[in-house]
Amino acid sequence: MSAGSVLASLWRQLPFFIWLVALWMLLWGQFTVLSLVTGVVVAVFVTRVFRLPPVELSGRVDPWWGVVFVAEFLVALVRGSLTVAWQVLTPGQPGAAIIGVPLVTDDDLIMTHVAVTASLIPGSLIVDIDRDRRILYLHVIGVRGEADVQRQRADVQHWEERIVRAVGSRAQVAAVRAAASGSEGSS
């Protein structure tokens, strides 16, 4: 392996390394030199002992779409919390379903972000992922009919689009745009 490819590999992994150090510091609730140094030691240990396959980043970050994603996510958190609270306070069963949501991208990192985002919003939870077929399976409450199922699918696909626009590769952005324009034409 050449020195250039080793440096390129380390450069691609740097954001995850920094994230591990930041997570360590957040877990301890201290932003000191000691917690930084121990975080680096722990991050080196974790990345060397647990030899996970490298996660390739697209190398592209769009700050505007990142802000849009965060703003929409915060609104969805509040709306989901209020919806679930209303369902709890309303007599009767809210209705539930397990639905499959097909995704456009097959990138592990994007699929993970979409799954985590969908699970963090109250009212839905990822129960399975079919990576080969690019399908997320969610348990969703508040489903009373096919319209609710379609709305939930559209919501998850919307999160995929926002995440891809924020951190996906140019090819992934093009694929999401093509899928969005194709679904608008068929609606």
Short mmCIF file of C-alpha atoms in Angstrom, two decimals, residues 4-146:
data_model
loop_
_atom_site.label_atom_id
_atom_site.label_comp_id
_atom_site.label_asym_id
_atom_site.label_seq_id
_atom_site.Cartn_x
_atom_site.Cartn_y
_atom_site.Cartn_z
CA GLY A 4 -0.57 8.27 -0.69
CA SER A 5 -3.30 5.66 -0.36
CA VAL A 6 -2.62 5.31 3.39
CA LEU A 7 -2.92 9.09 3.83
CA ALA A 8 -6.09 9.16 1.72
CA SER A 9 -7.58 6.37 3.84
CA LEU A 10 -6.69 8.17 7.06
CA TRP A 11 -8.15 11.42 5.70
CA ARG A 12 -11.46 9.70 4.89
CA GLN A 13 -11.61 8.20 8.39
CA LEU A 14 -10.70 11.45 10.17
CA PRO A 15 -14.32 12.66 10.66
CA PHE A 16 -15.22 9.39 12.43
CA PHE A 17 -12.11 9.57 14.56
CA ILE A 18 -12.96 13.15 15.57
CA TRP A 19 -16.55 12.06 16.26
CA LEU A 20 -15.33 9.29 18.60
CA VAL A 21 -13.17 11.77 20.51
CA ALA A 22 -16.05 14.28 20.74
CA LEU A 23 -18.42 11.52 21.88
CA TRP A 24 -15.95 10.49 24.57
CA MET A 25 -15.73 14.06 25.82
CA LEU A 26 -19.52 14.42 25.77
CA LEU A 27 -19.96 11.17 27.71
CA TRP A 28 -17.64 12.43 30.44
CA GLY A 29 -19.12 15.93 30.32
CA GLN A 30 -15.65 17.45 30.33
CA PHE A 31 -13.88 19.46 27.70
CA THR A 32 -10.40 19.34 29.17
CA VAL A 33 -6.98 18.40 27.83
CA LEU A 34 -7.12 15.17 29.82
CA SER A 35 -10.48 14.14 28.34
CA LEU A 36 -9.17 15.05 24.86
CA VAL A 37 -6.05 12.90 25.31
CA THR A 38 -7.97 9.95 26.78
CA GLY A 39 -10.54 10.34 23.98
CA VAL A 40 -7.78 10.07 21.38
CA VAL A 41 -6.40 6.97 23.13
CA VAL A 42 -9.85 5.37 23.25
CA ALA A 43 -10.53 6.29 19.60
CA VAL A 44 -7.22 4.74 18.50
CA PHE A 45 -7.98 1.63 20.55
CA VAL A 46 -11.52 1.30 19.17
CA THR A 47 -10.49 1.85 15.55
CA ARG A 48 -7.55 -0.59 15.78
CA VAL A 49 -9.12 -3.37 17.88
CA PHE A 50 -12.56 -3.41 16.28
CA ARG A 51 -11.57 -3.69 12.64
CA LEU A 52 -14.76 -2.59 10.98
CA PRO A 53 -14.85 -2.06 7.25
CA PRO A 54 -14.01 1.53 6.42
CA VAL A 55 -16.96 3.80 5.82
CA GLU A 56 -16.39 5.86 2.73
CA LEU A 57 -17.57 9.42 2.93
CA SER A 58 -18.66 11.21 -0.20
CA GLY A 59 -16.27 14.05 0.53
CA ARG A 60 -19.13 16.45 -0.09
CA VAL A 61 -21.01 18.45 2.51
CA ASP A 62 -23.64 21.00 1.60
CA PRO A 63 -24.13 23.30 4.61
CA TRP A 64 -27.42 24.73 3.28
CA TRP A 65 -29.07 21.31 3.01
CA GLY A 66 -27.58 20.39 6.39
CA VAL A 67 -29.34 23.36 7.97
CA VAL A 68 -32.56 22.50 6.12
CA PHE A 69 -32.33 18.91 7.41
CA VAL A 70 -31.77 20.00 11.02
CA ALA A 71 -34.61 22.55 10.91
CA GLU A 72 -37.07 20.05 9.39
CA PHE A 73 -35.94 17.38 11.84
CA LEU A 74 -36.60 19.65 14.83
CA VAL A 75 -40.06 20.49 13.50
CA ALA A 76 -40.76 16.77 12.92
CA LEU A 77 -39.64 15.97 16.49
CA VAL A 78 -42.09 18.46 17.96
CA ARG A 79 -44.90 17.42 15.60
CA GLY A 80 -44.26 13.72 16.28
CA SER A 81 -44.21 14.28 20.04
CA LEU A 82 -47.49 16.18 19.94
CA THR A 83 -49.07 13.56 17.67
CA VAL A 84 -48.06 10.67 19.94
CA ALA A 85 -49.22 12.60 23.02
CA TRP A 86 -52.59 13.20 21.34
CA GLN A 87 -52.87 9.49 20.44
CA VAL A 88 -52.18 8.54 24.06
CA LEU A 89 -54.81 10.94 25.37
CA THR A 90 -57.44 10.01 22.79
CA PRO A 91 -59.61 6.98 23.63
CA GLY A 92 -59.30 3.93 21.41
CA GLN A 93 -56.45 2.23 19.63
CA PRO A 94 -54.32 4.53 17.46
CA GLY A 95 -53.70 1.80 14.87
CA ALA A 96 -50.28 0.45 13.99
CA ALA A 97 -48.56 -1.13 11.02
CA ILE A 98 -45.25 -2.46 9.86
CA ILE A 99 -44.42 -0.91 6.52
CA GLY A 100 -41.59 -1.30 4.05
CA VAL A 101 -39.99 1.82 2.66
CA PRO A 102 -37.87 1.44 -0.48
CA LEU A 103 -34.83 3.71 -0.62
CA VAL A 104 -32.97 5.06 -3.63
CA THR A 105 -29.44 4.81 -2.29
CA ASP A 106 -27.63 1.68 -1.20
CA ASP A 107 -24.89 3.46 0.74
CA ASP A 108 -24.58 2.02 4.26
CA LEU A 109 -23.95 5.39 5.86
CA ILE A 110 -26.94 7.06 4.18
CA MET A 111 -29.20 4.10 5.03
CA THR A 112 -28.03 4.29 8.65
CA HIS A 113 -28.71 8.02 8.86
CA VAL A 114 -32.18 7.57 7.38
CA ALA A 115 -32.94 4.70 9.78
CA VAL A 116 -31.76 6.66 12.81
CA THR A 117 -33.67 9.77 11.73
CA ALA A 118 -36.89 7.79 11.22
CA SER A 119 -36.47 6.08 14.60
CA LEU A 120 -35.80 9.31 16.48
CA ILE A 121 -39.07 10.85 15.38
CA PRO A 122 -41.80 9.74 17.82
CA GLY A 123 -44.34 7.36 16.35
CA SER A 124 -42.03 5.17 14.28
CA LEU A 125 -39.24 2.71 14.90
CA ILE A 126 -37.00 0.76 12.50
CA VAL A 127 -37.52 -2.97 13.02
CA ASP A 128 -35.48 -4.36 10.13
CA ILE A 129 -33.34 -3.36 7.17
CA ASP A 130 -33.05 -5.32 3.95
CA ARG A 131 -29.77 -3.92 2.73
CA ASP A 132 -29.69 -5.93 -0.52
CA ARG A 133 -33.13 -4.69 -1.61
CA ARG A 134 -32.67 -1.23 0.02
CA ILE A 135 -35.83 -1.46 2.14
CA LEU A 136 -36.34 -0.14 5.66
CA TYR A 137 -39.09 -1.77 7.69
CA LEU A 138 -40.75 0.46 10.27
CA HIS A 139 -43.28 -0.09 13.01
CA VAL A 140 -45.54 2.96 12.86
CA ILE A 141 -48.35 4.00 15.18
CA GLY A 142 -51.28 6.15 14.14
CA VAL A 143 -51.95 4.24 10.91
CA ARG A 144 -55.64 4.08 10.04
CA GLY A 145 -55.48 3.37 6.33
CA GLU A 146 -53.48 3.27 3.12
#
